[in-house]
XYZ file of C-alpha atoms in Angstrom:
567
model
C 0.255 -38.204 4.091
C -2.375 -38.259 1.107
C -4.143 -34.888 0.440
C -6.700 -35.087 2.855
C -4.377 -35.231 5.472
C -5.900 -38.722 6.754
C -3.079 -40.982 6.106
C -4.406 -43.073 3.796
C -2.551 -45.422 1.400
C 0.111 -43.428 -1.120
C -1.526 -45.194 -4.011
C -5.016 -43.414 -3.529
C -5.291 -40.247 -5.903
C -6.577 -37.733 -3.846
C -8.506 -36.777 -6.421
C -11.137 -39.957 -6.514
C -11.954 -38.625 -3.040
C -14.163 -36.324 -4.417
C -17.728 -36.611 -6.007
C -19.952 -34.136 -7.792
C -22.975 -34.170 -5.200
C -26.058 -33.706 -7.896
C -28.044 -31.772 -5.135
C -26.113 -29.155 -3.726
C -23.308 -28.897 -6.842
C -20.695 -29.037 -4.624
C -17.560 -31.588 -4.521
C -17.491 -33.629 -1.189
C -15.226 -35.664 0.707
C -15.691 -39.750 0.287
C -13.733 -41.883 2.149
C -14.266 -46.159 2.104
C -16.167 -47.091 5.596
C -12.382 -48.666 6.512
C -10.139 -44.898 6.869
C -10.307 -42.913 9.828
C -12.676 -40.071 10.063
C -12.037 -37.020 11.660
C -14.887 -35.182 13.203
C -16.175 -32.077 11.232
C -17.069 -29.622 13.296
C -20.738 -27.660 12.597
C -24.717 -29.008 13.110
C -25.416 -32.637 11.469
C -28.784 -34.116 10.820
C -29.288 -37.291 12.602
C -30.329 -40.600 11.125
C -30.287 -42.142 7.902
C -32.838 -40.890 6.556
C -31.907 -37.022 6.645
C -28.651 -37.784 5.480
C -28.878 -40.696 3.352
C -25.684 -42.503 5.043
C -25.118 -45.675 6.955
C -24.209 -45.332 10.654
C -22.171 -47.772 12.888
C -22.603 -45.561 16.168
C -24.332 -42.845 17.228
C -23.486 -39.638 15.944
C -20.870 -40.987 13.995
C -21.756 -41.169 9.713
C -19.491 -43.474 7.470
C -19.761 -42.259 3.653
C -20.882 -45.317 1.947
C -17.918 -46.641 -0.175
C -17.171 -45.957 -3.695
C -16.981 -49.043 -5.940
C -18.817 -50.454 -9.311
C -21.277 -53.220 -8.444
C -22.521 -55.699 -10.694
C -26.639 -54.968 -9.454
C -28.194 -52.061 -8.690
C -27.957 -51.409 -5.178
C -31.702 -50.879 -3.711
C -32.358 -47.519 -2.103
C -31.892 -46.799 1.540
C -34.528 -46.705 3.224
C -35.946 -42.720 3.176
C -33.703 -42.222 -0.299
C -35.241 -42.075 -3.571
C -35.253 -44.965 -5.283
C -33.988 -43.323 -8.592
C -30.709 -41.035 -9.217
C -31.180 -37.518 -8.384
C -31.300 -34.938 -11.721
C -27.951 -34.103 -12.320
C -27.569 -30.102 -11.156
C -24.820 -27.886 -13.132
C -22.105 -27.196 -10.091
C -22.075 -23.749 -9.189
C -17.960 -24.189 -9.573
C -18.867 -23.349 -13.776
C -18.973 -19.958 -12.185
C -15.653 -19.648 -10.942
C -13.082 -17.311 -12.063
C -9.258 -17.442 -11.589
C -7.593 -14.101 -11.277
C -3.873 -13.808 -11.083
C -2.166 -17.417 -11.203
C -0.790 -18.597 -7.997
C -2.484 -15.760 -5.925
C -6.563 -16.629 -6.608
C -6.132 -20.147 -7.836
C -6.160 -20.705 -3.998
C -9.152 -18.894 -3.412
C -11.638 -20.362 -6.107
C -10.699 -23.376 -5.272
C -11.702 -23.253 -1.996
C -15.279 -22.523 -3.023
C -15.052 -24.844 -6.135
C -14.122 -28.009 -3.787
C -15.503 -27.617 -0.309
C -14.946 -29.734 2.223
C -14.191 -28.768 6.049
C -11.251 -31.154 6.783
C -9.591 -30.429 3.271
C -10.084 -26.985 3.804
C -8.094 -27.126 6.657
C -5.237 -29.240 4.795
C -4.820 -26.870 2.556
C -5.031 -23.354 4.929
C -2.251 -25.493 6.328
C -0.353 -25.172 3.107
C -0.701 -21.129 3.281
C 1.646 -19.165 4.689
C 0.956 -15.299 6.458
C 2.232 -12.577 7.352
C 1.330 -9.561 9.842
C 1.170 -6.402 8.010
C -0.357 -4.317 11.183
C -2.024 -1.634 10.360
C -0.819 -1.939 6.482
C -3.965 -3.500 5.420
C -7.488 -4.146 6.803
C -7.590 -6.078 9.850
C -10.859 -8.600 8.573
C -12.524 -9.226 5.426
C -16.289 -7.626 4.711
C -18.483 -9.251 2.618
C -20.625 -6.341 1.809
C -17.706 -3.337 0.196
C -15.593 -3.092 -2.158
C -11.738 -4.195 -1.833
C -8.712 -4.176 -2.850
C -6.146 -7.003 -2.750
C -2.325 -6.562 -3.866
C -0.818 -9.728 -5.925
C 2.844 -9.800 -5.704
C 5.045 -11.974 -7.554
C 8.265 -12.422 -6.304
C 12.034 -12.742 -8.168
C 13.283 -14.939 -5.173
C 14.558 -18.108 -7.233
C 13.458 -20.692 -4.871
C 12.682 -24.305 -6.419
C 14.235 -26.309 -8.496
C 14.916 -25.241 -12.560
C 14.583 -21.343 -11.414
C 18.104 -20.283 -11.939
C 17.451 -18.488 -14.825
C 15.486 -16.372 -13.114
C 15.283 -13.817 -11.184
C 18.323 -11.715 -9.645
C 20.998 -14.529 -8.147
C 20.458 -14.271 -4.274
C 17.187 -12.188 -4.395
C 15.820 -11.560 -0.872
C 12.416 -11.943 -3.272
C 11.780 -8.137 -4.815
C 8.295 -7.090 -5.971
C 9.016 -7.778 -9.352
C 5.656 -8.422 -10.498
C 2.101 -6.758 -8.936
C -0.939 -6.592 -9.719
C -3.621 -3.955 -7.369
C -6.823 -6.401 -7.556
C -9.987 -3.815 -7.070
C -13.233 -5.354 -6.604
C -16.573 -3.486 -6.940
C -19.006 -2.706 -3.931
C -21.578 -4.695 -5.963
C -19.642 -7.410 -7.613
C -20.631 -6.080 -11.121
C -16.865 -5.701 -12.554
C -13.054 -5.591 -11.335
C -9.859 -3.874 -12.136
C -6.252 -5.319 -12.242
C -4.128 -2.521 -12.187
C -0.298 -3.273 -13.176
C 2.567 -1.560 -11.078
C 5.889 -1.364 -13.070
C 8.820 -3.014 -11.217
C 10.982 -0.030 -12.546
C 8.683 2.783 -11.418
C 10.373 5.087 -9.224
C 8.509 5.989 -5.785
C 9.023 6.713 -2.624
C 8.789 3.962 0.110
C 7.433 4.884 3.669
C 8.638 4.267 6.842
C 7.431 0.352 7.470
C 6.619 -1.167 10.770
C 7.420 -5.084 10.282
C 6.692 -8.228 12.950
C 10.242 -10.001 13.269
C 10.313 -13.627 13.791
C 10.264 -13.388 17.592
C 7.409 -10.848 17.507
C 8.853 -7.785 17.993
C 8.289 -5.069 16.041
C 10.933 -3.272 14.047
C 10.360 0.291 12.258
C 12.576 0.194 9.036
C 13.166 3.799 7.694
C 11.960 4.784 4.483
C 13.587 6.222 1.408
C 12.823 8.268 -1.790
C 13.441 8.262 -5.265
C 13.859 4.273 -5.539
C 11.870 1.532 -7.625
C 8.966 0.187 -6.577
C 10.533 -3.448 -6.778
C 12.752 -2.308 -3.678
C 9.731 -1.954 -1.357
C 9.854 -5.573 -0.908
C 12.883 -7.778 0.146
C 15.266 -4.812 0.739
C 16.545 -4.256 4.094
C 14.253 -7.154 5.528
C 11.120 -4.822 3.916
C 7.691 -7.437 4.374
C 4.985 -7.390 2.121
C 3.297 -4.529 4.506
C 5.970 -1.964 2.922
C 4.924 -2.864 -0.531
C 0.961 -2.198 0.410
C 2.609 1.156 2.256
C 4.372 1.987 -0.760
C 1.260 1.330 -3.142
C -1.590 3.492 -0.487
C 1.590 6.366 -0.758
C 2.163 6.206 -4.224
C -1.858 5.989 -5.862
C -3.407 6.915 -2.508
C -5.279 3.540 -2.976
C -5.227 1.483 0.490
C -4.746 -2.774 -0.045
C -6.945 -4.235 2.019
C -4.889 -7.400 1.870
C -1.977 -8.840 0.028
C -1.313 -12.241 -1.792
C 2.365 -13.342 -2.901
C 3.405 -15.909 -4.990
C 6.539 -16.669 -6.042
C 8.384 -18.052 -9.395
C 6.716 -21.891 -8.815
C 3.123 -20.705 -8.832
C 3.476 -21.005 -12.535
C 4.888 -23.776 -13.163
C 2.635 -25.799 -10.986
C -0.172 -24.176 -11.721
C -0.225 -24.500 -15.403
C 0.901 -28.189 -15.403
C -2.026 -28.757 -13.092
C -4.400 -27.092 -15.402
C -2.570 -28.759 -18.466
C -1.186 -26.281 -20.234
C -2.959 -22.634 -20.995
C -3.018 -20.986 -24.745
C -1.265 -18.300 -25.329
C -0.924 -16.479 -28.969
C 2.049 -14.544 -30.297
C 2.133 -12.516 -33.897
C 5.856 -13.091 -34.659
C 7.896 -16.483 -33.952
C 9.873 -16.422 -30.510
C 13.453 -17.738 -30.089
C 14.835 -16.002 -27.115
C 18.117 -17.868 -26.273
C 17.984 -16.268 -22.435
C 14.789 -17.438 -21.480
C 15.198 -20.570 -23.949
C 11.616 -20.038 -25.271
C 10.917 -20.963 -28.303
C 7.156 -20.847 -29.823
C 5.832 -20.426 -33.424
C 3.688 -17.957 -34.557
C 0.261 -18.080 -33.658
C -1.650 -19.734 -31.213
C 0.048 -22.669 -28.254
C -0.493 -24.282 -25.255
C 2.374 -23.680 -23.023
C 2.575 -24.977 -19.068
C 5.789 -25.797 -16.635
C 9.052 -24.835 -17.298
C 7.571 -22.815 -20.890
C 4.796 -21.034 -19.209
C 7.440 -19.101 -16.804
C 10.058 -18.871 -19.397
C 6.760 -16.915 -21.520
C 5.672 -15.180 -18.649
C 9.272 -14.200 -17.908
C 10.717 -13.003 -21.122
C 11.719 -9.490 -22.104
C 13.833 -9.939 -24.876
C 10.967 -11.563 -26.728
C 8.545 -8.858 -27.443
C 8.202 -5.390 -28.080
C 11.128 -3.011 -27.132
C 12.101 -5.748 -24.872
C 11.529 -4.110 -21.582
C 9.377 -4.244 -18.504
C 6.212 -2.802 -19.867
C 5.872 -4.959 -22.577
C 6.308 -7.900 -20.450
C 3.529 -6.725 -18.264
C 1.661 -6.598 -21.091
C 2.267 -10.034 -21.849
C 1.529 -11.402 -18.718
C -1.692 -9.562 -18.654
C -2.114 -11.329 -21.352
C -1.475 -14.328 -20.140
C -3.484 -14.510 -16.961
C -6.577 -13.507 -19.191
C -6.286 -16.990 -20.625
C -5.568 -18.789 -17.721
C -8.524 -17.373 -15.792
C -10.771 -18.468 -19.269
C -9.176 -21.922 -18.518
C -10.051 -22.065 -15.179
C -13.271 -20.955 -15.989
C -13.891 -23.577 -18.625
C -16.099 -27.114 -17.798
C -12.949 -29.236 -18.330
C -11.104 -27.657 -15.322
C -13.895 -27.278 -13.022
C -15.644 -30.832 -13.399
C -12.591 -32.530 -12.739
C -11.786 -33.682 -9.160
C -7.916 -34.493 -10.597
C -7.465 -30.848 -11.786
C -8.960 -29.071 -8.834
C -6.901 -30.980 -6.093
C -3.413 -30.332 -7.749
C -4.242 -27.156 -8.997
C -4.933 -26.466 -4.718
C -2.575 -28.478 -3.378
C -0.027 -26.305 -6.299
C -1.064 -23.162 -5.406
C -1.394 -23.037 -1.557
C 1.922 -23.942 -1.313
C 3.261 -21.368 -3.261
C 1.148 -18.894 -1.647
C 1.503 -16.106 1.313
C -1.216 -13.927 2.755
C -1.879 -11.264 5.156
C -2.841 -12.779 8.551
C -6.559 -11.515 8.395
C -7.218 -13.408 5.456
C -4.857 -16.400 6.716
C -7.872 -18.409 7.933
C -10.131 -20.651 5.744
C -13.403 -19.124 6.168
C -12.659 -15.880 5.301
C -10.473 -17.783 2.280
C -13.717 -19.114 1.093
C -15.593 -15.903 1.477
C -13.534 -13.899 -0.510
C -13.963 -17.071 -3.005
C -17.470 -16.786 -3.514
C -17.668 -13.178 -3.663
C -14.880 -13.568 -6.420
C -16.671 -15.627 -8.619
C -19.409 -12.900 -8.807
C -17.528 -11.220 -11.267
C -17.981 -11.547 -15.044
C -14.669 -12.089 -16.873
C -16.272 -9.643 -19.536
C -15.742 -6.994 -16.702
C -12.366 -7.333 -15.492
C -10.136 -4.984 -16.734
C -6.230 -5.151 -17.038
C -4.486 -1.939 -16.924
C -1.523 -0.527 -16.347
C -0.453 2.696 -14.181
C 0.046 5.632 -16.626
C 3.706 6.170 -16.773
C 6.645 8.363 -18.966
C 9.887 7.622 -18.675
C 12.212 8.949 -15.955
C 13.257 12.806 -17.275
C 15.885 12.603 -14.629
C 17.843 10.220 -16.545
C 19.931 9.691 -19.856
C 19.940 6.331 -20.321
C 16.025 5.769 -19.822
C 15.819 2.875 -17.783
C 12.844 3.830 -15.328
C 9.511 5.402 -15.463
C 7.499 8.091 -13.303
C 3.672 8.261 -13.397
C 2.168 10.390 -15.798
C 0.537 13.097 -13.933
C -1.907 14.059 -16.485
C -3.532 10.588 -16.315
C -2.328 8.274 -13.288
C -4.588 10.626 -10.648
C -7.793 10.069 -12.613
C -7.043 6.132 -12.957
C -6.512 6.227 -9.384
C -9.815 8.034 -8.170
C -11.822 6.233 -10.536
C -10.589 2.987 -8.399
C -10.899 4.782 -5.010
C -14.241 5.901 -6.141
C -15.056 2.368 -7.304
C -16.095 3.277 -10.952
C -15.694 1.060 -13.918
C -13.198 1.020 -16.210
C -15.779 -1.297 -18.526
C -19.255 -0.555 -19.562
C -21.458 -2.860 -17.717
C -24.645 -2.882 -19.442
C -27.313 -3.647 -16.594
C -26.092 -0.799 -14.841
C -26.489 1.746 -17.417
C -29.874 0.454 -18.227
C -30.967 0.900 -14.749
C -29.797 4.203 -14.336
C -31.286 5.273 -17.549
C -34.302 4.277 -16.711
C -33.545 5.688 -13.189
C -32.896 9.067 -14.978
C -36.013 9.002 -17.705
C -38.203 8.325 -14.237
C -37.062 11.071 -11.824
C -35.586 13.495 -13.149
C -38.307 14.170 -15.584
C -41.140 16.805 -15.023
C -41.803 19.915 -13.096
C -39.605 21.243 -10.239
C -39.874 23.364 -7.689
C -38.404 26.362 -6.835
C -35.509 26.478 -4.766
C -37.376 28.554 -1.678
C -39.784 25.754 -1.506
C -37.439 23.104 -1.305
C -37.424 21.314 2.500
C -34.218 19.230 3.283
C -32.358 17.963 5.982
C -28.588 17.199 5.337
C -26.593 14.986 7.030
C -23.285 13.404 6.785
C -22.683 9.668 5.847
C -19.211 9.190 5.227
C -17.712 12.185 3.768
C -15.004 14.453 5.634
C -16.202 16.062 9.022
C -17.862 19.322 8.853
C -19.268 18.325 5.339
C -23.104 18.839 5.997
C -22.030 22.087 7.716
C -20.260 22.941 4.239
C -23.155 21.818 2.198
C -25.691 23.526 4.090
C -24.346 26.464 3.940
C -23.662 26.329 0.434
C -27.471 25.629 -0.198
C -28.489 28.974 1.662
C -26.131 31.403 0.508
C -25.542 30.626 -3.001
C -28.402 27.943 -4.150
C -31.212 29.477 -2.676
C -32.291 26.451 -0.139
C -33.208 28.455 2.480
C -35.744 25.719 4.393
C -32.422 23.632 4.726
C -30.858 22.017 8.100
C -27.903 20.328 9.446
C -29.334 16.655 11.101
C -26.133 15.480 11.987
C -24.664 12.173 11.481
C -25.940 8.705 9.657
C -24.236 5.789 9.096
C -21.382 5.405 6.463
C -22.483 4.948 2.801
C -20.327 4.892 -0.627
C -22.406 7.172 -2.411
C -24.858 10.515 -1.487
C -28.808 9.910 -1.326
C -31.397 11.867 -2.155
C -34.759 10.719 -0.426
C -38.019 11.775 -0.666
C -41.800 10.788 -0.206
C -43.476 10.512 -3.770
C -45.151 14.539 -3.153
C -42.029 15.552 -2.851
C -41.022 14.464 -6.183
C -40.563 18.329 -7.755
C -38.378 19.427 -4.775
C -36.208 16.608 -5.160
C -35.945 17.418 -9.080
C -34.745 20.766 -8.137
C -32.445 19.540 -5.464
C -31.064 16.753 -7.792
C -30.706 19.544 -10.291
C -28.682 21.876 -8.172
C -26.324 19.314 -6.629
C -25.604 17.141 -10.024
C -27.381 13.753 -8.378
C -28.438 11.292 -11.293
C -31.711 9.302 -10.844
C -29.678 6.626 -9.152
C -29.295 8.856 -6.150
C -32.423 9.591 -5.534
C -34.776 6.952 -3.640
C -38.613 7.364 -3.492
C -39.415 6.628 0.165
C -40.869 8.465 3.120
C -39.964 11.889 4.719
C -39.296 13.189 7.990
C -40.606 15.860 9.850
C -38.152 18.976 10.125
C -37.457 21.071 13.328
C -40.653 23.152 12.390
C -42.693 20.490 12.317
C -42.971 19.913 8.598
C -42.328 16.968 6.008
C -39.027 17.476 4.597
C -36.144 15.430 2.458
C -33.531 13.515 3.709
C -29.939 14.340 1.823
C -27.159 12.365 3.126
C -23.616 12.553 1.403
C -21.774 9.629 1.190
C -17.986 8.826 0.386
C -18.491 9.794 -3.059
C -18.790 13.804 -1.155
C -16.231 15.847 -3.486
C -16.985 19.023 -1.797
C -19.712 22.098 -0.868
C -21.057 23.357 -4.288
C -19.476 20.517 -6.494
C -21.651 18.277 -8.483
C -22.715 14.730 -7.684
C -23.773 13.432 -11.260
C -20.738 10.914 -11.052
C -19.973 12.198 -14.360
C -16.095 10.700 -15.047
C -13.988 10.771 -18.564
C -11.949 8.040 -18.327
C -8.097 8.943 -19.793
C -6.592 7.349 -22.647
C -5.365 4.588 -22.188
C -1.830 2.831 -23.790
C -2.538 -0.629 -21.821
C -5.886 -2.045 -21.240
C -7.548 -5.015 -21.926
C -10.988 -7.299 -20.552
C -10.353 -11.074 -19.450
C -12.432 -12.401 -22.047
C -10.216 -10.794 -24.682
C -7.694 -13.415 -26.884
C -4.544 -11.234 -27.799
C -1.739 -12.175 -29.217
C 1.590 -10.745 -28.044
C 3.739 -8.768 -30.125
């Protein structure tokens, strides 16, 4: 069976299927009037003219067939009797994150096509996490997806790989965090070696049972997956337990992923400063710049003898590294124009691939697709949990995290701030600032507000309000209740009430951003007063909003668009 899953003839590339429609920049199905067409489910426009087909019965379209002719053909009638402008496709846009993992997801938006679609979801295979990860996918919030590579050596030439009889250990991951507004992304390494300690773990057995495996302390992070029939659920348990950052869904890949997916793209470019000959992973490169893809691209992904003090970090490093360039490949015209590349670079990576069950199906594939390809490879940032090595031991052969930084690399993901400087957003909020924070403010008797609690702990607004009368001097201030959920605290106000909302802003540390000119409501007196609501972002009574954040020091970071050379 061909790609399409229409049993065509073996000698059809799957990939002449597909044409560039000029008005919608999307790839589509075309199949010759003789193949079978399976019904696609969804509203169609009747008649020739909305649609611009031929029709042999009613409500049934045949794609008109695609062959050279020697004349012109004349239009149909209701076409134009001239080719459409050619549009740019919006696939230009798309970005490839982390190799096997995403490849499957871009490409779903990048290609299109309901029947395909469903080929392909075929391909994918799931697992239940229960209540390890979300149970749907939302459109409108931040999330966080877990890429896991696995060292199970399945497929052919993967013997030097790997530990011999791996149950398939999380020996590579990668914590995928996507903003609430699409502006930027962080990929945030896990060491293999780091020592943690794994949770109890619910797991769905192949009959559907459900089986509690116990959990243990003082192991590496590797052994949350694989170990003791441990599912990829433990290893998003182990990650929520260890940064107190919750997956919202997991993709896994395994040693093939790379070898497929680079041949598909033809080969990605890697650069190293010194020339490699590393007799375990047979790779041999020259210094400088090369193309590697197959067999090479694992072997360089693989390595540790290679670079640096030939251990685990520096190999993450390296593969950092590497998906950088592959996601600038992906990204590039010669990838995304080309119906060849696209269908084996899907038909390579969804079967290589395994998801959580909420994100098994293939709309909510192609969701998190187009909300991927939002993000500018400028703003996606590879970093690596802060670690030292293990004190506990002699012979240093693990790592702990480094308390003084790992917690504030953490919240700052939690809290969804950016680990790059995205330049619209500080030009709105300076201007945000220069407008509203400026001028004269009232003092803090005068100051009407209601407070009310939009996400942050219970009891909050109780906290905050009393905080405002006993020690800020808010007296006029009220508990309202509840609102609905936001990320981060409001300030808002009608445009008189502009110097009491400078004062408020001033007590409680809200930037200009926070506050939003509006309306006001009438308080239980009667009155016009302000609206504060506290959002996620709620770090306590009396502590200051301003979102002010140093970010740590860094050993390991790096942007997508960045060409590095390993060393």
């Amino acid at each position: 069976m061909d790609a399409q899953g229409r049993g065509r003839a073996d000698d059809v590339d799957p990939a002449d299927q597909w044409v560039l429609n000029p008005r919608t920049g999307e790839y589509e199905l075309r199949l010759s009037p003789s193949a079978p067409e399976s019904p696609v489910p969804g509203p169609r426009t009747e008649g020739p003219r909305a649609t611009g087909r031929r029709t042999t019965a009613p409500g049934r379209e045949v794609p008109p067939q695609r062959r050279r002719r020697p004349e012109p053909e004349a239009p149909a009638p209701g076409r134009r009797g001239r080719r459409p402008e050619k549009k740019k496709s919006r696939g230009k846009r798309v970005l490839l994150w982390t190799g096997g993992s995403m490849a499957f997801v871009v490409l779903v938006a990048g290609v299109g096509g309901y029947v395909y679609l469903k080929h392909l979801e075929g391909n994918v295979s799931t697992t239940d996490v229960g209540t390890a990860g979300s149970s749907s996918f939302k459109k409108d919030e931040a999330f966080n997806i877990l890429i896991i590579g696995t060292d199970k050596r399945t497929g052919e030439g993967n013997e030097g790989y790997g530990d011999k009889g791996s149950a398939g250990h999380a020996d590579t991951n990668i914590l995928l965090h996507v903003a609430e507004d699409r502006s930027n992304a962080t990929a945030l390494s896990i060491p293999r070696d780091l020592i943690v300690d794994i949770p109890d773990c619910e797991t769905t057995q192949e009959d559907g049972t459900k089986k509690v495996i116990p959990g243990t302390s003082g192991v590496r992070f590797n052994q949350s997956l694989g170990d003791f029939g441990r599912d990829a659920g433990c290893t998003m348990r182990t990650v929520a337990e260890t940064t107190g950052i919750k997956p919202d869904h997991f993709m896994m890949a395994d040693f093939n992923a790379v070898k497929t997916l680079t041949t598909a793209v033809d080969g990605v470019d890697v650069c190293v400063e010194h020339a490699v000959d590393d007799p375990k992973s047979h790779l041999k490169l020259p210094a400088g710049e090369s193309k590697v893809e197959g067999e090479q691209a694992l072997a360089f992904v693989r390595t540790r003898h290679a670079f640096g003090n030939e251990g685990d970090l520096d190999r993450i490093k390296v593969q950092q590294q590497f998906l950088g360039s592959l996601m600038r490949k992906m990204a590039s015209g010669d990838t995304l124009t080309s119906p060849t590349k696209l269908v084996k670079l899907a038909e390579a990576a969804t079967k290589a691939l395994t998801v959580d069950s909420a994100i098994g199906k293939v709309g909510t594939l192609k969701d998190i697709a187009l909300e991927l390809k939002k993000v500018p490879t400028k703003n996606i940032t590879f970093t690596t949990v802060p670690v030292i090595d293990n004190p506990a031991e002699k012979v240093k052969a693990t790592v702990v995290v480094n308390e003084a930084k790992g917690p504030q690399v953490f919240d700052m993901i939690k809290n969804d701030i950016s680990f790059t400087e995205v330049e619209q957003q500080k030009k709105k909020e300076k201007a945000a600032v220069a407008a509203r924070l400026k001028g004269e403010k009232s003092e803090p008797g005068e100051v009407r507000v209601r407070v009310m609690n939009g996400g942050a702990p219970a009891g909050s607004a109780q906290q905050e309000l009393a905080y405002l009368q006993t020690q800020a001097g808010v007296s006029k201030s009220e508990n309202a209740g509840n609102a609905p959920d936001i990320a981060k605290t409001t300030l808002e106000y009608a445009p008189d009430q502009a110097d009491q909302a400078r004062a408020l802003a001033e007590i409680l540390g809200l930037t200009g951003a926070a506050m939003k000119p509006g309306e006001s409501v009438t308080n239980s007196q009667g009155l016009p007063t302000m609206t504060l609501t506290l959002g996620k972002d709620f770090k306590g009574a009396g502590v200051k909003l301003d979102g002010s954040v140093k970010k740590p020091d860094l050993d390991t970071e790096s942007t997508a668009d960045q060409k590095l050379c390993a060393s």
